[in-house]
Short mmCIF file of C-alpha atoms and ligand atoms in Angstrom, two decimals:
data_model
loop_
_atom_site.label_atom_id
_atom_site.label_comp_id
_atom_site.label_asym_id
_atom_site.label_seq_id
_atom_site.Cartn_x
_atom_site.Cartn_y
_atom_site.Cartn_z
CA UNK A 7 -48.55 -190.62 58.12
CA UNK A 8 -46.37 -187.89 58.99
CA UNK A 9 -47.08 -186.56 63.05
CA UNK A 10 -45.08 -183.36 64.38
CA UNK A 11 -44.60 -183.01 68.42
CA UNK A 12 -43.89 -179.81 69.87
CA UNK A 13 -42.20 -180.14 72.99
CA UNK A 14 -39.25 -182.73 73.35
CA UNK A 15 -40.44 -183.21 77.18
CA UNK A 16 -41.52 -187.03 78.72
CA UNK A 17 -44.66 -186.59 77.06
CA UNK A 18 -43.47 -185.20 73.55
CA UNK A 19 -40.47 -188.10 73.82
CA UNK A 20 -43.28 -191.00 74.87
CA UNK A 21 -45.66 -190.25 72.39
CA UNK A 22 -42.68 -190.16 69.83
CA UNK A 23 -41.69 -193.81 70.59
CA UNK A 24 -45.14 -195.02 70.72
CA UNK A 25 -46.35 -193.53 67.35
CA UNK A 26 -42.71 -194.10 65.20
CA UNK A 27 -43.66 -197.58 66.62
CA UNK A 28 -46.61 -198.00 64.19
CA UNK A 29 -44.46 -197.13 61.25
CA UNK A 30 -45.46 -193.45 61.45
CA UNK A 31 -42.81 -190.53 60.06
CA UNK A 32 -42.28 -188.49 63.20
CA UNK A 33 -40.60 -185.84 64.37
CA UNK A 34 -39.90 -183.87 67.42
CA UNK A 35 -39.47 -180.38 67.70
CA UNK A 36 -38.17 -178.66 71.35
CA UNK A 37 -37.80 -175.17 72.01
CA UNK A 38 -34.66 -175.76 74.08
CA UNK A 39 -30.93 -176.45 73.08
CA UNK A 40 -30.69 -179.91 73.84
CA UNK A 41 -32.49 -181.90 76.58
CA UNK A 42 -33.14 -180.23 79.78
CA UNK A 43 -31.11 -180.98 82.72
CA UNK A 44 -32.25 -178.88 85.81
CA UNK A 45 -31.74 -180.86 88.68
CA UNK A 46 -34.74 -183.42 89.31
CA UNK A 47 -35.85 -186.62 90.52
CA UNK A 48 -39.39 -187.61 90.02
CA UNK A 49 -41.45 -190.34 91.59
CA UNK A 50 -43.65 -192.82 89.40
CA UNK A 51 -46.48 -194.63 90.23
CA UNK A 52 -47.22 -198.40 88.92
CA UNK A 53 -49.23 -196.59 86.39
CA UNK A 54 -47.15 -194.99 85.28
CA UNK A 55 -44.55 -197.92 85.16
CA UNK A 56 -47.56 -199.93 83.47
CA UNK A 57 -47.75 -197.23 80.67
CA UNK A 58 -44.02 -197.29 80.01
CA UNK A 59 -43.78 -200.89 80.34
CA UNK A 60 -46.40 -201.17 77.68
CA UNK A 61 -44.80 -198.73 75.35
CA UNK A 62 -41.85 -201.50 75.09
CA UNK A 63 -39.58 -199.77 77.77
CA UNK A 64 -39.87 -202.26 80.15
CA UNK A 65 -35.99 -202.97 80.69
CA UNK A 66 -34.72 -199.38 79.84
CA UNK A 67 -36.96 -198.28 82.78
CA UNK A 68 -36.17 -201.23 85.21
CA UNK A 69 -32.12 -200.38 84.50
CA UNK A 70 -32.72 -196.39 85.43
CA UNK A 71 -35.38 -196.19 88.29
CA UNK A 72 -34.90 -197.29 92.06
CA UNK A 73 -37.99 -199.13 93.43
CA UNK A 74 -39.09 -198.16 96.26
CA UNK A 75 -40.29 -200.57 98.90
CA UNK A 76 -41.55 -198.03 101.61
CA UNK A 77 -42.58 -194.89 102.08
CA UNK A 78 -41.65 -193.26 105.71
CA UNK A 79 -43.02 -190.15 107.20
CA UNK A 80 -42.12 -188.42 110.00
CA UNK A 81 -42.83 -185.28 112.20
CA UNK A 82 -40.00 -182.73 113.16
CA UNK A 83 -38.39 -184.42 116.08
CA UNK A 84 -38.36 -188.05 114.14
CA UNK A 85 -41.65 -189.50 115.63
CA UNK A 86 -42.70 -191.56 112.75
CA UNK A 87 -45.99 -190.61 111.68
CA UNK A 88 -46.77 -193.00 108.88
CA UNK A 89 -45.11 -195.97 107.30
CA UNK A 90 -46.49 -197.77 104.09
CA UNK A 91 -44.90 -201.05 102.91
CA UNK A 92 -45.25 -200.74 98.82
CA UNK A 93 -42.65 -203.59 98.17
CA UNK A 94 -45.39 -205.43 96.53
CA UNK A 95 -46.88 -203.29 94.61
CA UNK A 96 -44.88 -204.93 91.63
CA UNK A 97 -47.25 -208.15 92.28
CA UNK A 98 -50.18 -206.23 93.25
CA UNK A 99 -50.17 -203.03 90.03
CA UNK A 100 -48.18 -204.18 87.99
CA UNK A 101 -45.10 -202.14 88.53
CA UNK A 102 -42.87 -200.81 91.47
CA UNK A 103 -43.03 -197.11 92.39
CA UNK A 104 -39.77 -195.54 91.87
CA UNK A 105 -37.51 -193.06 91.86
CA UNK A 106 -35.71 -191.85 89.04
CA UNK A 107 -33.11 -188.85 87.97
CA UNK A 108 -35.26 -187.00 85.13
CA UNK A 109 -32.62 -186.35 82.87
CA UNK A 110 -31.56 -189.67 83.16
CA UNK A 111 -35.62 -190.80 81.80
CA UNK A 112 -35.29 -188.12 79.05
CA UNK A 113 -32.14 -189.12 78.14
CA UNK A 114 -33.52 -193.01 78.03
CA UNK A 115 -36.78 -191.86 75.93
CA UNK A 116 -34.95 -189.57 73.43
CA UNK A 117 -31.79 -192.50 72.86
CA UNK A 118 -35.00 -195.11 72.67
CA UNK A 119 -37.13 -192.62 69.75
CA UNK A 120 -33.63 -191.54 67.83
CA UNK A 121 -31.52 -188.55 69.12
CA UNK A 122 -31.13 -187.18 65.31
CA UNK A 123 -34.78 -187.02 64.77
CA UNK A 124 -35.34 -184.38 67.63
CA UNK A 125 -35.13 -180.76 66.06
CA UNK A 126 -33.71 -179.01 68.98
CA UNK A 127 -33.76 -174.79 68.92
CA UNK A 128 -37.28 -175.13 67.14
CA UNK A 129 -39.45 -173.10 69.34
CA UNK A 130 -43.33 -173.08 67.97
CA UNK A 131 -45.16 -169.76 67.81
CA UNK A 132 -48.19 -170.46 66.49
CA UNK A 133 -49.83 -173.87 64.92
CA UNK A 134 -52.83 -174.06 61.88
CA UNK A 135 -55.14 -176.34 61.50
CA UNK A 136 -56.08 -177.12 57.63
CA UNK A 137 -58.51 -179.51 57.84
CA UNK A 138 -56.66 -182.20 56.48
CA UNK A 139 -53.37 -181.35 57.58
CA UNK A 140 -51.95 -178.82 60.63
CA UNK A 141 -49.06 -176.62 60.33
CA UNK A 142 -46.47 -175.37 62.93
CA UNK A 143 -44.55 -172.15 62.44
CA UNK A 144 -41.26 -171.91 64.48
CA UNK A 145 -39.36 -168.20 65.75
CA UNK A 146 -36.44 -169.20 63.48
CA UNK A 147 -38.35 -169.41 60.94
CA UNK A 148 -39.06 -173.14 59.67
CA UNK A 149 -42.23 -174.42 59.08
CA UNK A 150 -43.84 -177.70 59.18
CA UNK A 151 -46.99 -179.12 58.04
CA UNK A 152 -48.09 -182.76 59.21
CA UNK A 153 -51.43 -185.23 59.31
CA UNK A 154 -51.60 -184.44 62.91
CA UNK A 155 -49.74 -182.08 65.29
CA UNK A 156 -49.36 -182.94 68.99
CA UNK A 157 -48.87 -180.27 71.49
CA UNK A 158 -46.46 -181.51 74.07
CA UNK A 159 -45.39 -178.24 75.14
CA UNK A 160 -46.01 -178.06 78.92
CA UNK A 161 -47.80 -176.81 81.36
CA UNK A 162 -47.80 -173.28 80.30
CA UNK A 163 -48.21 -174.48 76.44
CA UNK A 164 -48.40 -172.44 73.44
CA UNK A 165 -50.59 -174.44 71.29
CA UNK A 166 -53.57 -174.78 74.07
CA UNK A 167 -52.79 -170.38 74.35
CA UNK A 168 -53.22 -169.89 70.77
CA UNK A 169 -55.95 -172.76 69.85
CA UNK A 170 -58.16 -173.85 73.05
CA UNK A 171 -57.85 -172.08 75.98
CA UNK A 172 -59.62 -172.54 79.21
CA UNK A 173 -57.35 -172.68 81.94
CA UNK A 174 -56.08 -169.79 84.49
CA UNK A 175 -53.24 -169.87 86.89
CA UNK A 176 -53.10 -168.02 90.27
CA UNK A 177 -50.05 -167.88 93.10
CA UNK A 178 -50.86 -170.86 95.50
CA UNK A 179 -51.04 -169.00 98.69
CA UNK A 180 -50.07 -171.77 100.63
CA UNK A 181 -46.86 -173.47 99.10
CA UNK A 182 -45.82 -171.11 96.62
CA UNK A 183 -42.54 -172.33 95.78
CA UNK A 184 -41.37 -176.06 95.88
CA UNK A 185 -37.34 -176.05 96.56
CA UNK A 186 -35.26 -179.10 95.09
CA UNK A 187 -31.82 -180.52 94.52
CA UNK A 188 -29.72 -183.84 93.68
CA UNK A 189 -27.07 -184.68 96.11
CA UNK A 190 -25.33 -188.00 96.69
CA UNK A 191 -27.41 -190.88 98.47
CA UNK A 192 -23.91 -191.20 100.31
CA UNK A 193 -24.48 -187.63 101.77
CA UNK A 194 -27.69 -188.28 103.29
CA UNK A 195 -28.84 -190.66 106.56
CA UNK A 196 -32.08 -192.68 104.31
CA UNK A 197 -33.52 -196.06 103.45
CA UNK A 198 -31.95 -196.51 99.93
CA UNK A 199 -35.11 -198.32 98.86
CA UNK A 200 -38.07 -195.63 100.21
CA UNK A 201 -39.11 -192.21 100.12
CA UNK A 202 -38.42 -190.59 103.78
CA UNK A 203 -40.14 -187.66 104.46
CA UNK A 204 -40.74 -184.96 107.32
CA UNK A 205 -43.95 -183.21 107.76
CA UNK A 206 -45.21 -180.48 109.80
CA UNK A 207 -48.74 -178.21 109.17
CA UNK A 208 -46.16 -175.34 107.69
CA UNK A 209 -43.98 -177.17 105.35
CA UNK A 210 -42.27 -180.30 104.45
CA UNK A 211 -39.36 -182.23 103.11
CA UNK A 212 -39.06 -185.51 101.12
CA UNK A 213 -36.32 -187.50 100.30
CA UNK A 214 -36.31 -190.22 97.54
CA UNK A 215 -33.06 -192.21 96.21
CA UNK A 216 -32.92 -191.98 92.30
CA UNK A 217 -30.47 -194.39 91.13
CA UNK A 218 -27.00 -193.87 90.32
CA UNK A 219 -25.54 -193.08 93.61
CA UNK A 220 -27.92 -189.74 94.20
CA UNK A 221 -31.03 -188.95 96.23
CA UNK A 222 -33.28 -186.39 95.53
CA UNK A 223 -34.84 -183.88 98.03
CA UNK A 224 -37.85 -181.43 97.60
CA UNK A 225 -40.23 -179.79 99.69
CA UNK A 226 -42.08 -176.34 100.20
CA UNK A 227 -43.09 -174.05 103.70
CA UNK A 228 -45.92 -171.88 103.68
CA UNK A 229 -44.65 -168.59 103.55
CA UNK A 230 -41.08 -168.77 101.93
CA UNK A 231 -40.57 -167.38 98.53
CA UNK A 232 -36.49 -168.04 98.78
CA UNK A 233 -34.12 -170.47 99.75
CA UNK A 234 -33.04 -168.31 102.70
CA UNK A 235 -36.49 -168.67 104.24
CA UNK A 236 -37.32 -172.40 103.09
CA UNK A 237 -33.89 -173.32 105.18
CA UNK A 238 -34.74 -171.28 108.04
CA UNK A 239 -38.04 -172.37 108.56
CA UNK A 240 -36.27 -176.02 109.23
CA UNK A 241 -33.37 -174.76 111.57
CA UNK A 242 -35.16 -176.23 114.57
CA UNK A 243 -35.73 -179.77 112.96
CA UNK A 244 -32.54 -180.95 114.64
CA UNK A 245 -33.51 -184.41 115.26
CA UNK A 246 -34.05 -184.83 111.78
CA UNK A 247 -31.69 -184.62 108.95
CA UNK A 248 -32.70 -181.48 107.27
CA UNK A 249 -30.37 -179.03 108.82
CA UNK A 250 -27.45 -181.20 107.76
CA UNK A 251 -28.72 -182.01 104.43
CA UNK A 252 -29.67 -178.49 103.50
CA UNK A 253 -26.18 -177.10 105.19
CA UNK A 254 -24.58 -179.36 102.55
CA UNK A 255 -26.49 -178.49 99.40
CA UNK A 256 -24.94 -176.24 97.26
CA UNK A 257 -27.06 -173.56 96.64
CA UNK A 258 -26.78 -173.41 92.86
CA UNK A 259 -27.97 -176.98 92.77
CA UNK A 260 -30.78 -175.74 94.52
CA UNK A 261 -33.77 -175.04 91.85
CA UNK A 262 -36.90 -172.81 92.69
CA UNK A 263 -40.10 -174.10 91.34
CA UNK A 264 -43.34 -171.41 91.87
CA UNK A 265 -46.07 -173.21 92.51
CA UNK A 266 -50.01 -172.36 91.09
CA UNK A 267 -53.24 -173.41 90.99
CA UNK A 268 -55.14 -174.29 87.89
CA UNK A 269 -58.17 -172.66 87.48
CA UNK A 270 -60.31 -174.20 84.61
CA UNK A 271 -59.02 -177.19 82.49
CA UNK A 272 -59.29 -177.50 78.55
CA UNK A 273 -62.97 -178.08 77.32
CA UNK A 274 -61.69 -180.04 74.54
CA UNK A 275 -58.19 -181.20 73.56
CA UNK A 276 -58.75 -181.82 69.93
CA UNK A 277 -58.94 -178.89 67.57
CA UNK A 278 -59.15 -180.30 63.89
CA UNK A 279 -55.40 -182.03 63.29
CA UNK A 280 -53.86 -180.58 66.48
CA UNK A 281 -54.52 -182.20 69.74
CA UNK A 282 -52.73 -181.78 73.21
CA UNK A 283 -50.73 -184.03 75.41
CA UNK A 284 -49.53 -184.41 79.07
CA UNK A 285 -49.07 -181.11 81.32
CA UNK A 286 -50.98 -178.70 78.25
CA UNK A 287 -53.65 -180.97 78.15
CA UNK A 288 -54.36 -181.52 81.84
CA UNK A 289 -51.85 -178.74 83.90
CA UNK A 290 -51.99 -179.99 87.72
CA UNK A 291 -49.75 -179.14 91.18
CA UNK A 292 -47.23 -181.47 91.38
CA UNK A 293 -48.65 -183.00 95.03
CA UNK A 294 -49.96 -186.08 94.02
CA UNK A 295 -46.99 -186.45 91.95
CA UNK A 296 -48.79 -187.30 88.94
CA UNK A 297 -48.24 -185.00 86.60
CA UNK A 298 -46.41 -187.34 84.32
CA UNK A 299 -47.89 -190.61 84.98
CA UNK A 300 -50.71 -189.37 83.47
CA UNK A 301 -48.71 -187.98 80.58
CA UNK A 302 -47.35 -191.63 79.80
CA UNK A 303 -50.68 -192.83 80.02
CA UNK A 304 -51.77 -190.34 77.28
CA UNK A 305 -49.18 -191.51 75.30
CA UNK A 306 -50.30 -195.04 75.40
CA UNK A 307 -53.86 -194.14 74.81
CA UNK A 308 -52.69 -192.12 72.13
CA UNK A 309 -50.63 -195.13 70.58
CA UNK A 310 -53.98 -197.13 71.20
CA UNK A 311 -55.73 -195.21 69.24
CA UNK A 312 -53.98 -195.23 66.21
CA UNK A 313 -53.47 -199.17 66.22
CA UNK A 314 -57.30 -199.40 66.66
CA UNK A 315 -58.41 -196.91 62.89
CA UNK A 316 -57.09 -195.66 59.96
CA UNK A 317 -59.07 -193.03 60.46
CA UNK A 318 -57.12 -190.09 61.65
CA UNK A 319 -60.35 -187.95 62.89
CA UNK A 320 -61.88 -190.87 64.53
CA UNK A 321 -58.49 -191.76 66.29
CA UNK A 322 -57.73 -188.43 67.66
CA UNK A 323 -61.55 -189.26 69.41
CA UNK A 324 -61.10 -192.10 70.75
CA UNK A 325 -57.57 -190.73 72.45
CA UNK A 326 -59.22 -187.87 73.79
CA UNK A 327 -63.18 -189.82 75.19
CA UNK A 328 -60.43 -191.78 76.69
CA UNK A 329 -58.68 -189.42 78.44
CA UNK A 330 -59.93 -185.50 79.03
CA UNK A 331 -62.27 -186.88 81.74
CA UNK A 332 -60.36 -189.36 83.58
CA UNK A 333 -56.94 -187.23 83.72
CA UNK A 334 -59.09 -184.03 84.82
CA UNK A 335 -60.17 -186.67 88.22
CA UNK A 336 -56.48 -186.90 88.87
CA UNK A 337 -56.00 -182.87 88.45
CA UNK A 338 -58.81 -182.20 91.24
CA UNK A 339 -57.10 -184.87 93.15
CA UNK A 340 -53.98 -183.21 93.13
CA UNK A 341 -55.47 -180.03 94.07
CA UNK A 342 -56.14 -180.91 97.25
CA UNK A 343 -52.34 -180.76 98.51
CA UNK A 344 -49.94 -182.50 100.29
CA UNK A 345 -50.04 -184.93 103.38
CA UNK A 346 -50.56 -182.22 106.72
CA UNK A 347 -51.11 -179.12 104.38
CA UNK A 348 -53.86 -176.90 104.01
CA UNK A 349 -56.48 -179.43 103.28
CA UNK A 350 -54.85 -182.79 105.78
CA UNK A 351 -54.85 -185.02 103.29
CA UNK A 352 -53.66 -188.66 103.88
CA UNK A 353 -49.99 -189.43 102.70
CA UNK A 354 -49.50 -189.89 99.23
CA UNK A 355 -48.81 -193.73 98.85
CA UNK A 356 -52.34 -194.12 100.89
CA UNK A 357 -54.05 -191.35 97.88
CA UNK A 358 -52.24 -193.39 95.33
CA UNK A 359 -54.28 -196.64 96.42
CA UNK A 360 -57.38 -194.81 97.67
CA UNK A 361 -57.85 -192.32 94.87
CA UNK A 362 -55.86 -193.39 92.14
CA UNK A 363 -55.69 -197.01 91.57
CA UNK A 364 -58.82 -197.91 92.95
CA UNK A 365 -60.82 -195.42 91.56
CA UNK A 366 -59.52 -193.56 88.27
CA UNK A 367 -60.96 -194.57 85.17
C1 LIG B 30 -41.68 -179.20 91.15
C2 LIG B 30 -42.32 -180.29 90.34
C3 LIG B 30 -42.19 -181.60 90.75
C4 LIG B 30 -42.80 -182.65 90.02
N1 LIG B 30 -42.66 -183.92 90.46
C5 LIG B 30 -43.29 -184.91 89.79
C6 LIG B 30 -43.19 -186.25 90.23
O1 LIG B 30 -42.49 -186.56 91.22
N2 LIG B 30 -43.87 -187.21 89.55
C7 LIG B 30 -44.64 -186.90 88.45
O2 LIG B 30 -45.27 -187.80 87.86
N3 LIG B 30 -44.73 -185.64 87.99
C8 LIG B 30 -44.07 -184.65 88.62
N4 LIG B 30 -44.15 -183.38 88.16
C9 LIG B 30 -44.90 -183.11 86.93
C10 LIG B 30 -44.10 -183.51 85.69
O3 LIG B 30 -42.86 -182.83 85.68
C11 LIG B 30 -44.89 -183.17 84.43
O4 LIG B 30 -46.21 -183.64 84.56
C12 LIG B 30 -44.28 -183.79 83.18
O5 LIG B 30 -42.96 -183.32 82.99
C13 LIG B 30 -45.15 -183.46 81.97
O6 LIG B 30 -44.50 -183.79 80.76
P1 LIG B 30 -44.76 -182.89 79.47
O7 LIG B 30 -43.93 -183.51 78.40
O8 LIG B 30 -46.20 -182.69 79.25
O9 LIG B 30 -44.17 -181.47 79.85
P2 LIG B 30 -42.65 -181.07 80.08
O10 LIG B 30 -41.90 -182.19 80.68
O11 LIG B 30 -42.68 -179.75 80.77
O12 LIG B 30 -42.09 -180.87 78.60
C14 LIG B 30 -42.54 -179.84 77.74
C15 LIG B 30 -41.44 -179.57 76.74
O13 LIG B 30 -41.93 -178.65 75.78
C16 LIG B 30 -40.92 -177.69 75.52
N5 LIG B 30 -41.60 -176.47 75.04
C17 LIG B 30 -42.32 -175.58 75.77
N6 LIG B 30 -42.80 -174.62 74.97
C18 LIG B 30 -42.41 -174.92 73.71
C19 LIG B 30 -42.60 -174.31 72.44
N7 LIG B 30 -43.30 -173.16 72.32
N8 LIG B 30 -42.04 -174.89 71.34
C20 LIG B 30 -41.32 -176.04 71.45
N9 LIG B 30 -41.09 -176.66 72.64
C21 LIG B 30 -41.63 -176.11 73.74
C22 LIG B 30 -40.22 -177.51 76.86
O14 LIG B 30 -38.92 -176.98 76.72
C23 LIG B 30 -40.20 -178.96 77.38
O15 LIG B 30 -39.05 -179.66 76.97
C24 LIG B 30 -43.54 -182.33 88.85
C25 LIG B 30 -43.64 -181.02 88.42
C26 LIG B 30 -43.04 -180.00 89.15
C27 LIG B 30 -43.16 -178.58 88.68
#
């Protein structure tokens, strides 16, 4: 069976190693020049952890990721405001929460599905189904026809555009922009096993340590559209570490994220042979921080589904019954916002329990 992914991303990469794993031929095709770099960190959830664990990843994963043991929060002069003890969550989920440098997890995925079979510089235009087959045509002009073509292509994804539909996106008029950067864990006053993060009704910062000697910091402020104006806004914060943290960040390290809200969600995913994957097939604001948890979970269910039929049709079902519904819960979760924002949500290890480990189907 022969499977083209477009979109060499953590979902394109996961569903790669999962399907080559049943003896399919596949093949990977990114729009970009070689794996993307900007500078990341994500956090992961057990179920996340669970999904890549399950994929056969289970020691790559462990060697990259720090597991975090805590989370911290804090107002702006340091009075803690939360503290949740997650060290074990290992025991208790199945896997650690952690954080981990995303180029250092695309890097693992892409060395763990075959660096030669990723067709970098392939970016798709437009995708046909054939009934029996799907074909993807690329802007330099190589085509490519397969049993089944997944679209991996992000949040903003071509293939859902030009095939499905259904989803709008609109400025989010109260964080905007999220602000991040990778600095050195040296450089930086935090527990080198927990996230530590600030918190006031405007805006926030969060701090997480993601292996290899760096820490990762993000946050957004109601209100600032640039760098200038997210620093500002924490100028006052000075008994907290943010003034000295952001004096030390270089600003081209510094990458600017606008933030929107989904309107809508895909009907179906499934359209004939082409079917969608991770942020096309379920785009969501990054608060909940579970944009790609879910998208290794797709992969798994998508692996499932496969070793379950022969049937191509049938499995491309059963992936999506599985799935549409219970990943659209987590995007209405996440659309809620962050701990203290617009809606006061509880802090984000409490949702993780409360919302999505206790509840999600
Ligand atoms: C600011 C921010 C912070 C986040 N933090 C977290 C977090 O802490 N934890 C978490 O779980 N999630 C987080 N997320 C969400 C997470 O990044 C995504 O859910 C995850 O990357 C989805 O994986 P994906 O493969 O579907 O998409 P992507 O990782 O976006 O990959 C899509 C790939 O497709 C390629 N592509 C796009 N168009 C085409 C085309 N036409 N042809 C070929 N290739 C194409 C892109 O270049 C890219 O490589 C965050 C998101 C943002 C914006």
């Amino acid at each position: 069976m022969r499977v083209g992914i477009c979109g060499g991303g953590l979902g394109g990469l996961s569903a790669a190693i999962g399907l080559a794993g049943l003896g399919f031929d596949v093949e990977v095709f990114e729009k970009s020049p070689s794996l993307r770099a900007t500078g990341a960190g994500l956090n992961l959830w057990p179920n996340a952890g669970r999904a890549i664990y399950a994929l056969g990843l289970r020691e790559q994963y462990d060697a990259i990721s720090v597991k975090l043991d805590h989370y911290f929060g804090y107002d702006p002069d340091c009075r803690p405001l939360f503290e949740h003890d997650t060290s074990a969550w290992p025991e208790k989920y199945g896997a650690p929460s952690v954080g981990v440098y995303r180029l250092t997890l695309s890097t693992m995925l892409a060395e763990a599905f075959g660096m030669d079979k990723i067709r970098f510089g392939h970016e798709l235009v437009s995708v046909e189904d054939k009934g029996d087959s799907a074909v993807c045509h690329f802007s330099n002009g190589v085509s490519y026809e397969g049993d089944v073509i997944i679209g991996a292509d992000g949040i903003y994804s071509a293939i859902r555009k030009q095939l499905i539909g259904g989803v709008t996106f609109r400025p989010n008029d109260h964080h905007a922009f999220r602000f991040r950067a990778v600095i050195d864990l040296n450089d930086v006053d935090v527990d080198p096993a927990a996230q530590t993060a600030f918190y006031s009704r405007g805006g926030f910062l969060s701090v997480i340590p993601i292996g290899d000697g760096k820490a990762y910091w993000f946050g957004s402020v109601a209100g600032a559209a640039s760098i200038d104006e997210f620093v500002a806004y924490f100028t006052s914060w000075t008994k907290t570490h943010i003034p000295r943290t952001l004096s030390i960040t270089p600003r081209e390290a510094v990458v600017e994220s606008p933030l929107f809200d989904v309107d809508g969600s895909p009907y179906k995913w499934t359209h004939g042979r082409v079917t969608l994957l991770g942020d096309s097939a379920h785009p969501m604001m990054p608060d909940m921080a579970q944009g790609a948890s879910q998208t290794f979970i797709d992969s798994l269910a998508l692996r499932n589904a496969f070793a379950s039929t022969k049937d191509i049709d049938e499995a491309l079902h059963v992936y999506e019954s599985e799935r549409r519904a219970a990943s659209n819960y987590v995007v209405k979760c996440s659309q809620k916002g962050s701990f203290l924002g617009r809606n006061n949500v509880n802090p984000i290890p409490v949702r993780y329990e409360q919302e999505i480990e206790a509840i999600a189907v």
